[in-house]
Every structure is written in C-alpha cells, then in structure tokens.
Amino acid sequence: MKLQRITILGATGSIGQNTLDVIAQHPERFQVFALTANTNVADMLTLCQRHQPSYAVMVDTRAAEQLRQQLPGGCRTEVLVGAQALEQVCAAHEVDQIMAAIVGAAGLAPTLAAVRAGKRVLLANKEALVMSGQLFIDELVRSQAELLPVDSEHNAIFQCLTPELQQQVGTMQLHAHGIQHILLTGSGGPFLNLPLDELSAQTPSAACAHPNWTMGQKISVDSATMLNKGLEYIEARWLFNCQPEQLQVLIHPQSVIHSMVQYRDGSVLAQMGQPDMRTPIAHSMLYPERGVSGVNALDFARISELTFVQPDVQRFPCLSLAQQACWQGQAATTALNATNEEAVAAFLNGQIGFTQIAQLCDQVLQQMDLPNLECIQAVVAFDQEVRRVSQTLMRAMA
C-alpha cells in the first residue's frame, strides 16, 4: 500500500486539526508533507514538532521568521513564506493529497494549483467553488484531478450517490440517474428560535456558540446567519451539477442527518452520523475504502427525535441572498462571498451589528454592476473591488 503524502492548507484551524487527528490514527497510510497557516506561530510550532513535515508555510512574513527562530535544532522542517509558497506545496510532485481548509477567498489560488497539478483534492474550502464555479470545474475536467467534498453536507450527498456518479463530480447528470432532489440540511444555528426583534442585539460570542458543531469564528457566524448554508448551496450546485429545481435546503436542528438524496422512485437516501468533522475527513482521505475516524457510531436508542422545517426568510435573509446569487452568475456569488467576509470580520471586531451583515450583503448586490468573469484573474480583481466597496459602505453604517 503506497504511503500517501498530504499537504494541509489551514493546518491550525479546526479542519486542519481534525485532519491531523485522522492521520495519527493511520500512520501506515499517511505522512504529512506540508502544513500551512497564516499567522498562528504558536500552534504551527507545536504541529511541526509533532508531525515533522518537510515544509511549513506561513503566509505572513513576520510569522514565518518567528517560526524559523523558534523551531528547535534538528527539526527537519523548512519554513517557506507567502502565497506563492502555498501553491508550491500543493503542486509538488511528492504530494498525493491536499486538504483544502483555508477559510475564505485566500484558499482559491492554492486549491486551484492542486487541481491543475492533478492531485486528489479534499475540498473543505467552499469559497473556492463559490468564487470560481464553472472555471474551477473546467480546470478539474482538464487536469483529471480527483475532487472529494469534505463539508459534512456535501460529503453526505456524495456518499448517497452511486459509485458511477461519484466519479463524475462537477459533470454528473442527476436526472439521468433517477435523482429528483438534493436536500441540504442545516441546524439553523444558535438563533433558530430567538425572537426576531432580538437578532440585532446579538454579540459575536453568542453568534459563535453553535449548539452542535465546534468550528472557527468565521464559519460559526456564517452558521448563525445561515450564509454558510447559502455558500454550501452554491457549492452543491457546482459539485453535483444541479438545476434550480433539484436543490433544496431544510433546517434539521439535531444535526444527525447531514444531507439527503431523493430519487425519482420515492426513495430518500440519508447519511447520518455524529456532528464530528473527522467522519467526512476520514471518508475522503481513505476513499473508496472506509476506516477508523475516531468518531463513535450513533446510538439510535438515545436519539429522541429528528425534525425538519423550512428556513424562515425573515430570520435568515443571507440564505435567500445566496440562493438568488447562485443563479445570477459568477460575479454575484463572488460579490456575496467577498462582502460577507468583510462584514463578518467587522462584526467580530465590534464594528457592525449582527443583522447588518445581511443588510450589507444585500446593499452590495443591489448596487454593484456584475460583469462577466471569464478568467480567474478577473474573479480575483472583482473580489478586491467588492471588498473596497464593502468597506466604504460599512463606514457609512457606523
């Protein structure tokens, strides 16, 4: 059995840490080739000492220098710096798999580098497809890279598909294979039952207190607004080549069923499990085999109920904005993602209120011209333009 060398983009985040936990359970199968982070020197130092990667990449120059100084003598890890180094450790010929877990637009370029190099890409960065959509899928087809979804919802859908369709990520024809609907489930986050008139007063700590999942701050806030589910809706459109009528969202507060596939004959296949990201991570890393993830199986005798409701548009306007943007085109989804990243950062810093996240996203989508983005460079340039507009509008909100 060939040893699989893996690069982890975003190693100090929750997905990165869970990936390393799965690797530790399969030392005969996996070896860490490279770990990357932005500025988190303390955690990266610990990870380098524990896993001894060939390379550690810090995007921030000062952080890279600090890591070099703090690595003990005898450590074989070489420290690299900058965005170009991220792409280098993804495309390196020694690498077999890339865990793409950098949050936000920063993950697009290195994830694309891995696709172009024909790697097995374990996609936990939903923004890559949200921003680049068809351009990303075209690169995937051209390079014949292998794309496996890691988000719990998309991984659940993938598991409910036939082996034939699992080999056709991005190009599958759902109707031809008897599939009527893709059903994305979401918990509804911490504010699912909060009175609507109290939403505007919610703090970052309240928004990050997810009832089921342990996640980073940005994703936690996105879950509270359900923009996270909106981004997953857009990502699902591209992963499974959906038409509008084939893609639906349901709120499932228990987070036991991670998503479902409804077939034309009336059958519905659901993937179920604990709300623990090690399950989809292990599935994608070991695919097509199944192995130990470190997650306990569900105890069905202790599950009291499984409930489902339609999302409330008033409570979750960000979800509606994402669903509309999905079918407007690439510029709309890029604009929504960029604006939301800026808005969430401002909310976490106390600059705007919780409900102003949705207000800003709506305002930007209404005001900006949405050009035809025909290359990745155009996507990146438009992303930066949107961020400048968002910052200007936020200053007016304050």
Tab-separated table of C-alpha atoms in Angstrom:
chain	number	residue	atom	x	y	z
A	1	MET	CA	0.000	0.000	0.000
A	2	LYS	CA	1.527	3.285	-1.113
A	3	LEU	CA	2.148	5.854	1.611
A	4	GLN	CA	0.060	8.954	0.895
A	5	ARG	CA	1.808	12.292	1.409
A	6	ILE	CA	-0.550	15.111	2.286
A	7	THR	CA	-0.420	18.911	2.361
A	8	ILE	CA	-2.836	20.567	4.776
A	9	LEU	CA	-3.875	24.116	3.868
A	10	GLY	CA	-5.064	25.755	7.070
A	11	ALA	CA	-3.413	23.310	9.459
A	12	THR	CA	-4.045	25.300	12.637
A	13	GLY	CA	-7.813	25.592	12.053
A	14	SER	CA	-10.453	23.112	13.162
A	15	ILE	CA	-10.462	21.139	9.891
A	16	GLY	CA	-6.675	21.022	9.864
A	17	GLN	CA	-6.520	19.787	13.444
A	18	ASN	CA	-9.147	17.110	12.776
A	19	THR	CA	-7.252	16.012	9.658
A	20	LEU	CA	-4.084	15.572	11.699
A	21	ASP	CA	-6.070	13.549	14.219
A	22	VAL	CA	-7.219	11.182	11.452
A	23	ILE	CA	-3.655	10.944	10.117
A	24	ALA	CA	-2.427	9.987	13.594
A	25	GLN	CA	-4.803	7.023	13.530
A	26	HIS	CA	-3.360	5.789	10.223
A	27	PRO	CA	0.430	6.290	10.457
A	28	GLU	CA	0.976	3.443	7.997
A	29	ARG	CA	-1.190	5.192	5.362
A	30	PHE	CA	-0.370	8.903	5.603
A	31	GLN	CA	2.621	11.184	6.020
A	32	VAL	CA	2.446	14.961	6.424
A	33	PHE	CA	4.345	16.689	3.607
A	34	ALA	CA	3.456	20.322	4.337
A	35	LEU	CA	1.445	22.343	6.831
A	36	THR	CA	0.295	25.905	6.207
A	37	ALA	CA	-1.087	28.736	8.313
A	38	ASN	CA	-1.456	32.495	8.198
A	39	THR	CA	-0.044	33.961	11.421
A	40	ASN	CA	-0.534	31.335	14.152
A	41	VAL	CA	3.103	30.682	15.079
A	42	ALA	CA	2.476	29.017	18.442
A	43	ASP	CA	0.212	26.297	17.088
A	44	MET	CA	2.309	25.782	13.973
A	45	LEU	CA	5.423	25.312	16.106
A	46	THR	CA	3.678	22.564	18.079
A	47	LEU	CA	2.437	20.878	14.893
A	48	CYS	CA	5.880	20.961	13.262
A	49	GLN	CA	7.497	19.375	16.313
A	50	ARG	CA	4.817	16.692	16.478
A	51	HIS	CA	4.412	15.824	12.774
A	52	GLN	CA	7.803	16.806	11.310
A	53	PRO	CA	6.530	17.996	7.908
A	54	SER	CA	9.008	18.664	5.128
A	55	TYR	CA	7.654	22.203	4.822
A	56	ALA	CA	5.757	24.712	6.924
A	57	VAL	CA	4.298	27.683	5.067
A	58	MET	CA	3.352	30.895	6.839
A	59	VAL	CA	1.555	33.441	4.681
A	60	ASP	CA	2.679	36.275	6.931
A	61	THR	CA	6.356	37.195	6.589
A	62	ARG	CA	6.890	38.123	10.231
A	63	ALA	CA	5.215	34.914	11.387
A	64	ALA	CA	7.474	32.877	9.097
A	65	GLU	CA	10.591	34.467	10.595
A	66	GLN	CA	9.346	33.849	14.142
A	67	LEU	CA	8.684	30.198	13.316
A	68	ARG	CA	12.192	29.798	11.844
A	69	GLN	CA	13.713	31.209	15.013
A	70	GLN	CA	11.631	29.047	17.335
A	71	LEU	CA	11.986	25.687	15.592
A	72	PRO	CA	14.500	23.628	17.595
A	73	GLY	CA	17.746	22.397	16.121
A	74	GLY	CA	17.393	19.051	14.451
A	75	CYS	CA	13.854	19.746	13.211
A	76	ARG	CA	13.819	18.826	9.520
A	77	THR	CA	11.026	21.252	8.610
A	78	GLU	CA	11.869	24.031	6.142
A	79	VAL	CA	9.876	27.229	6.615
A	80	LEU	CA	8.521	28.926	3.488
A	81	VAL	CA	6.632	32.202	3.254
A	82	GLY	CA	3.904	33.755	1.138
A	83	ALA	CA	1.011	32.920	-1.141
A	84	GLN	CA	3.253	31.521	-3.868
A	85	ALA	CA	4.667	29.006	-1.394
A	86	LEU	CA	1.130	27.778	-0.695
A	87	GLU	CA	0.781	26.892	-4.363
A	88	GLN	CA	4.243	25.315	-4.389
A	89	VAL	CA	3.442	22.810	-1.599
A	90	CYS	CA	0.159	21.922	-3.314
A	91	ALA	CA	1.630	21.239	-6.742
A	92	ALA	CA	4.830	19.496	-5.563
A	93	HIS	CA	5.357	16.128	-7.275
A	94	GLU	CA	5.814	14.399	-3.894
A	95	VAL	CA	2.244	15.268	-2.807
A	96	ASP	CA	-0.666	12.855	-3.265
A	97	GLN	CA	-3.474	14.625	-1.399
A	98	ILE	CA	-4.294	18.205	-0.430
A	99	MET	CA	-6.666	19.098	2.364
A	100	ALA	CA	-8.004	22.487	1.218
A	101	ALA	CA	-9.144	24.004	4.514
A	102	ILE	CA	-8.140	27.670	4.305
A	103	VAL	CA	-11.223	29.710	5.171
A	104	GLY	CA	-12.360	32.286	2.642
A	105	ALA	CA	-11.106	33.627	-0.669
A	106	ALA	CA	-7.467	33.086	0.336
A	107	GLY	CA	-7.929	29.377	-0.327
A	108	LEU	CA	-8.812	29.759	-4.014
A	109	ALA	CA	-5.339	30.032	-5.594
A	110	PRO	CA	-3.627	27.139	-3.760
A	111	THR	CA	-6.671	24.891	-4.235
A	112	LEU	CA	-6.620	25.606	-7.960
A	113	ALA	CA	-2.883	24.897	-8.021
A	114	ALA	CA	-3.601	21.456	-6.568
A	115	VAL	CA	-6.332	20.835	-9.155
A	116	ARG	CA	-4.079	21.883	-12.039
A	117	ALA	CA	-1.386	19.535	-10.739
A	118	GLY	CA	-3.842	16.627	-10.908
A	119	LYS	CA	-3.885	15.873	-7.172
A	120	ARG	CA	-6.559	14.312	-5.006
A	121	VAL	CA	-8.145	17.471	-3.574
A	122	LEU	CA	-10.127	17.148	-0.362
A	123	LEU	CA	-12.296	20.257	-0.581
A	124	ALA	CA	-13.211	21.871	2.737
A	125	ASN	CA	-12.904	25.422	1.370
A	126	LYS	CA	-16.344	26.140	-0.058
A	127	GLU	CA	-15.335	29.627	-1.214
A	128	ALA	CA	-13.144	28.193	-3.981
A	129	LEU	CA	-16.212	26.944	-5.850
A	130	VAL	CA	-18.372	29.879	-4.751
A	131	MET	CA	-15.919	32.306	-6.325
A	132	SER	CA	-14.789	30.404	-9.399
A	133	GLY	CA	-17.637	27.977	-10.179
A	134	GLN	CA	-17.500	26.869	-13.801
A	135	LEU	CA	-13.871	27.992	-14.148
A	136	PHE	CA	-12.954	25.637	-11.307
A	137	ILE	CA	-14.917	22.730	-12.792
A	138	ASP	CA	-13.313	23.332	-16.205
A	139	GLU	CA	-9.855	23.103	-14.598
A	140	LEU	CA	-10.917	19.923	-12.810
A	141	VAL	CA	-12.027	18.265	-16.047
A	142	ARG	CA	-8.940	19.449	-17.917
A	143	SER	CA	-6.454	18.173	-15.320
A	144	GLN	CA	-8.346	14.998	-14.391
A	145	ALA	CA	-7.695	15.764	-10.725
A	146	GLU	CA	-9.854	13.973	-8.168
A	147	LEU	CA	-12.164	16.208	-6.127
A	148	LEU	CA	-13.730	14.846	-2.947
A	149	PRO	CA	-16.055	17.033	-0.849
A	150	VAL	CA	-15.244	17.323	2.860
A	151	ASP	CA	-18.005	19.654	4.087
A	152	SER	CA	-20.265	17.334	6.078
A	153	GLU	CA	-23.282	18.132	3.890
A	154	HIS	CA	-21.562	17.647	0.546
A	155	ASN	CA	-19.725	14.580	1.771
A	156	ALA	CA	-23.098	13.177	2.890
A	157	ILE	CA	-24.590	13.746	-0.575
A	158	PHE	CA	-21.521	12.175	-2.180
A	159	GLN	CA	-21.946	9.088	-0.004
A	160	CYS	CA	-25.595	8.755	-1.114
A	161	LEU	CA	-24.647	8.669	-4.818
A	162	THR	CA	-23.821	5.608	-6.901
A	163	PRO	CA	-20.121	4.782	-7.469
A	164	GLU	CA	-20.570	5.837	-11.111
A	165	LEU	CA	-21.743	9.318	-10.141
A	166	GLN	CA	-19.007	9.630	-7.520
A	167	GLN	CA	-16.544	9.583	-10.406
A	168	GLN	CA	-18.335	12.472	-12.138
A	169	VAL	CA	-18.056	15.327	-9.642
A	170	GLY	CA	-18.895	18.588	-11.392
A	171	THR	CA	-20.294	16.995	-14.561
A	172	MET	CA	-22.900	14.440	-13.406
A	173	GLN	CA	-26.427	14.395	-14.837
A	174	LEU	CA	-28.708	13.872	-11.854
A	175	HIS	CA	-31.944	13.372	-13.787
A	176	ALA	CA	-30.425	10.659	-15.967
A	177	HIS	CA	-29.606	8.697	-12.823
A	178	GLY	CA	-33.056	8.944	-11.284
A	179	ILE	CA	-32.285	11.754	-8.819
A	180	GLN	CA	-35.090	14.208	-8.169
A	181	HIS	CA	-33.696	16.414	-5.388
A	182	ILE	CA	-30.532	17.125	-3.438
A	183	LEU	CA	-31.620	18.015	0.113
A	184	LEU	CA	-29.091	20.105	2.048
A	185	THR	CA	-29.692	20.107	5.793
A	186	GLY	CA	-28.609	22.757	8.267
A	187	SER	CA	-29.028	23.117	12.022
A	188	GLY	CA	-30.296	26.697	11.958
A	189	GLY	CA	-27.501	27.762	14.305
A	190	PRO	CA	-27.773	29.364	17.748
A	191	PHE	CA	-30.555	31.827	16.855
A	192	LEU	CA	-33.072	29.423	15.335
A	193	ASN	CA	-35.732	30.099	17.972
A	194	LEU	CA	-34.697	33.575	19.088
A	195	PRO	CA	-37.384	36.280	18.745
A	196	LEU	CA	-36.718	38.211	15.539
A	197	ASP	CA	-36.637	41.568	17.325
A	198	GLU	CA	-33.664	40.367	19.410
A	199	LEU	CA	-31.411	39.427	16.484
A	200	SER	CA	-29.876	42.868	16.029
A	201	ALA	CA	-28.536	42.857	19.609
A	202	GLN	CA	-26.638	39.549	19.349
A	203	THR	CA	-22.940	39.570	20.175
A	204	PRO	CA	-20.049	37.746	18.498
A	205	SER	CA	-19.792	35.327	21.431
A	206	ALA	CA	-23.489	34.471	21.125
A	207	ALA	CA	-23.200	34.011	17.352
A	208	CYS	CA	-20.206	31.697	17.783
A	209	ALA	CA	-21.958	29.473	20.346
A	210	HIS	CA	-23.139	26.811	17.889
A	211	PRO	CA	-25.401	24.234	19.563
A	212	ASN	CA	-23.920	21.186	17.794
A	213	TRP	CA	-20.632	21.854	15.986
A	214	THR	CA	-17.224	23.113	17.142
A	215	MET	CA	-15.963	25.439	14.414
A	216	GLY	CA	-13.871	28.534	13.832
A	217	GLN	CA	-15.317	32.003	14.443
A	218	LYS	CA	-15.989	32.933	10.820
A	219	ILE	CA	-17.834	29.722	9.990
A	220	SER	CA	-19.743	29.927	13.274
A	221	VAL	CA	-21.047	33.399	12.429
A	222	ASP	CA	-21.920	32.197	8.926
A	223	SER	CA	-23.900	29.379	10.520
A	224	ALA	CA	-25.778	31.870	12.697
A	225	THR	CA	-26.796	33.897	9.613
A	226	MET	CA	-27.177	30.693	7.532
A	227	LEU	CA	-24.956	32.301	4.917
A	228	ASN	CA	-22.837	29.200	5.466
A	229	LYS	CA	-25.728	27.117	4.145
A	230	GLY	CA	-26.088	29.564	1.286
A	231	LEU	CA	-22.450	29.081	0.322
A	232	GLU	CA	-22.971	25.322	0.579
A	233	TYR	CA	-25.998	25.667	-1.706
A	234	ILE	CA	-23.801	27.378	-4.307
A	235	GLU	CA	-21.054	24.798	-3.845
A	236	ALA	CA	-23.559	21.938	-4.216
A	237	ARG	CA	-24.789	23.465	-7.465
A	238	TRP	CA	-21.287	23.048	-8.915
A	239	LEU	CA	-20.243	19.788	-7.253
A	240	PHE	CA	-23.383	17.948	-8.320
A	241	ASN	CA	-24.209	19.942	-11.456
A	242	CYS	CA	-27.660	20.840	-10.113
A	243	GLN	CA	-30.502	22.724	-11.743
A	244	PRO	CA	-32.511	25.162	-9.561
A	245	GLU	CA	-35.426	22.776	-9.107
A	246	GLN	CA	-33.099	19.976	-7.964
A	247	LEU	CA	-31.584	21.741	-4.955
A	248	GLN	CA	-33.393	22.385	-1.652
A	249	VAL	CA	-32.472	23.436	1.905
A	250	LEU	CA	-34.063	22.081	5.088
A	251	ILE	CA	-33.423	23.021	8.700
A	252	HIS	CA	-32.672	19.964	10.828
A	253	PRO	CA	-31.780	21.172	14.352
A	254	GLN	CA	-30.377	17.868	15.624
A	255	SER	CA	-27.530	17.701	13.034
A	256	VAL	CA	-27.850	13.912	12.813
A	257	ILE	CA	-28.805	13.669	9.140
A	258	HIS	CA	-26.105	15.590	7.287
A	259	SER	CA	-27.910	15.695	3.931
A	260	MET	CA	-30.095	13.531	1.692
A	261	VAL	CA	-30.645	12.490	-1.909
A	262	GLN	CA	-34.225	11.971	-3.086
A	263	TYR	CA	-34.684	9.572	-6.000
A	264	ARG	CA	-37.458	9.547	-8.571
A	265	ASP	CA	-38.884	6.264	-7.287
A	266	GLY	CA	-39.694	7.845	-3.912
A	267	SER	CA	-36.605	6.605	-2.102
A	268	VAL	CA	-34.603	9.038	0.023
A	269	LEU	CA	-31.040	8.118	0.998
A	270	ALA	CA	-29.603	9.926	4.027
A	271	GLN	CA	-26.128	9.935	5.526
A	272	MET	CA	-26.250	10.058	9.323
A	273	GLY	CA	-23.607	10.404	11.990
A	274	GLN	CA	-22.287	12.389	14.912
A	275	PRO	CA	-21.644	16.109	14.288
A	276	ASP	CA	-17.896	15.479	14.075
A	277	MET	CA	-15.833	16.516	11.058
A	278	ARG	CA	-13.477	13.559	11.418
A	279	THR	CA	-16.125	11.365	9.761
A	280	PRO	CA	-16.179	13.165	6.364
A	281	ILE	CA	-12.434	13.841	6.601
A	282	ALA	CA	-11.634	10.153	7.071
A	283	HIS	CA	-14.103	9.192	4.349
A	284	SER	CA	-12.461	11.488	1.798
A	285	MET	CA	-8.887	10.624	2.785
A	286	LEU	CA	-9.446	6.851	2.691
A	287	TYR	CA	-11.930	6.765	-0.217
A	288	PRO	CA	-13.036	4.356	-1.622
A	289	GLU	CA	-12.177	2.375	1.498
A	290	ARG	CA	-13.674	3.012	4.906
A	291	GLY	CA	-11.581	3.101	8.041
A	292	VAL	CA	-11.366	4.371	11.589
A	293	SER	CA	-12.105	8.071	12.041
A	294	GLY	CA	-12.110	8.236	15.827
A	295	VAL	CA	-15.832	9.033	15.881
A	296	ASN	CA	-18.292	6.865	17.798
A	297	ALA	CA	-21.299	5.455	15.948
A	298	LEU	CA	-24.748	6.888	16.623
A	299	ASP	CA	-26.726	5.353	19.469
A	300	PHE	CA	-30.200	5.337	17.936
A	301	ALA	CA	-31.819	4.446	21.255
A	302	ARG	CA	-30.722	7.853	22.573
A	303	ILE	CA	-31.957	9.923	19.614
A	304	SER	CA	-35.287	11.253	20.775
A	305	GLU	CA	-36.414	12.981	17.576
A	306	LEU	CA	-35.445	14.076	14.076
A	307	THR	CA	-37.252	17.231	12.962
A	308	PHE	CA	-37.236	19.314	9.780
A	309	VAL	CA	-38.597	22.771	8.939
A	310	GLN	CA	-38.358	25.173	6.017
A	311	PRO	CA	-35.951	28.096	6.545
A	312	ASP	CA	-37.578	31.378	7.585
A	313	VAL	CA	-36.666	34.088	5.064
A	314	GLN	CA	-37.053	36.858	7.664
A	315	ARG	CA	-34.762	35.115	10.119
A	316	PHE	CA	-32.178	34.065	7.528
A	317	PRO	CA	-32.061	36.679	4.733
A	318	CYS	CA	-28.447	35.727	3.929
A	319	LEU	CA	-29.595	32.283	2.828
A	320	SER	CA	-32.090	33.801	0.391
A	321	LEU	CA	-29.447	36.184	-0.954
A	322	ALA	CA	-27.114	33.253	-1.618
A	323	GLN	CA	-29.802	31.203	-3.348
A	324	GLN	CA	-30.628	34.138	-5.615
A	325	ALA	CA	-26.951	34.896	-6.328
A	326	CYS	CA	-26.323	31.247	-7.200
A	327	TRP	CA	-28.386	31.517	-10.372
A	328	GLN	CA	-27.426	35.122	-11.211
A	329	GLY	CA	-23.893	34.185	-12.179
A	330	GLN	CA	-20.285	34.098	-11.062
A	331	ALA	CA	-19.997	37.801	-10.290
A	332	ALA	CA	-22.983	37.668	-7.933
A	333	THR	CA	-21.616	34.774	-5.887
A	334	THR	CA	-18.134	36.326	-5.807
A	335	ALA	CA	-19.615	39.633	-4.630
A	336	LEU	CA	-21.694	37.941	-1.937
A	337	ASN	CA	-18.739	35.968	-0.619
A	338	ALA	CA	-16.374	38.953	-0.533
A	339	THR	CA	-18.924	41.217	1.138
A	340	ASN	CA	-19.785	38.611	3.730
A	341	GLU	CA	-16.123	38.039	4.608
A	342	GLU	CA	-15.659	41.759	5.186
A	343	ALA	CA	-18.929	42.044	7.119
A	344	VAL	CA	-18.237	39.072	9.387
A	345	ALA	CA	-14.759	40.379	10.198
A	346	ALA	CA	-16.289	43.761	11.071
A	347	PHE	CA	-18.973	42.111	13.224
A	348	LEU	CA	-16.382	40.063	15.126
A	349	ASN	CA	-14.421	43.283	15.723
A	350	GLY	CA	-17.492	45.079	17.054
A	351	GLN	CA	-17.758	47.491	14.125
A	352	ILE	CA	-21.221	46.498	12.883
A	353	GLY	CA	-24.224	44.666	14.321
A	354	PHE	CA	-25.316	41.128	13.579
A	355	THR	CA	-28.235	41.996	11.298
A	356	GLN	CA	-26.098	44.498	9.405
A	357	ILE	CA	-24.205	41.557	7.859
A	358	ALA	CA	-27.241	40.712	5.725
A	359	GLN	CA	-28.010	44.393	5.111
A	360	LEU	CA	-24.528	44.997	3.728
A	361	CYS	CA	-24.629	41.892	1.516
A	362	ASP	CA	-27.975	42.962	0.081
A	363	GLN	CA	-26.792	46.532	-0.480
A	364	VAL	CA	-23.655	45.467	-2.354
A	365	LEU	CA	-25.541	43.019	-4.569
A	366	GLN	CA	-28.072	45.707	-5.470
A	367	GLN	CA	-25.557	48.476	-6.120
A	368	MET	CA	-22.685	46.783	-7.944
A	369	ASP	CA	-22.506	46.052	-11.630
A	370	LEU	CA	-21.993	42.330	-12.118
A	371	PRO	CA	-19.543	41.768	-15.002
A	372	ASN	CA	-18.925	38.560	-16.901
A	373	LEU	CA	-15.886	36.970	-15.226
A	374	GLU	CA	-14.098	34.864	-17.821
A	375	CYS	CA	-10.845	34.011	-16.015
A	376	ILE	CA	-9.507	33.548	-12.507
A	377	GLN	CA	-7.604	36.838	-12.681
A	378	ALA	CA	-10.895	38.644	-13.359
A	379	VAL	CA	-12.511	36.873	-10.407
A	380	VAL	CA	-9.704	37.937	-8.068
A	381	ALA	CA	-9.771	41.540	-9.320
A	382	PHE	CA	-13.545	41.745	-8.898
A	383	ASP	CA	-13.273	40.224	-5.414
A	384	GLN	CA	-10.897	43.037	-4.422
A	385	GLU	CA	-13.162	45.689	-5.927
A	386	VAL	CA	-16.137	44.357	-3.974
A	387	ARG	CA	-14.139	44.470	-0.744
A	388	ARG	CA	-13.309	48.136	-1.313
A	389	VAL	CA	-16.977	48.955	-1.915
A	390	SER	CA	-17.996	46.949	1.149
A	391	GLN	CA	-15.548	48.827	3.349
A	392	THR	CA	-16.887	52.164	2.105
A	393	LEU	CA	-20.492	51.152	2.774
A	394	MET	CA	-19.604	49.846	6.236
A	395	ARG	CA	-18.049	53.163	7.198
A	396	ALA	CA	-21.349	54.794	6.300
A	397	MET	CA	-23.180	52.282	8.535
A	398	ALA	CA	-21.085	53.086	11.619
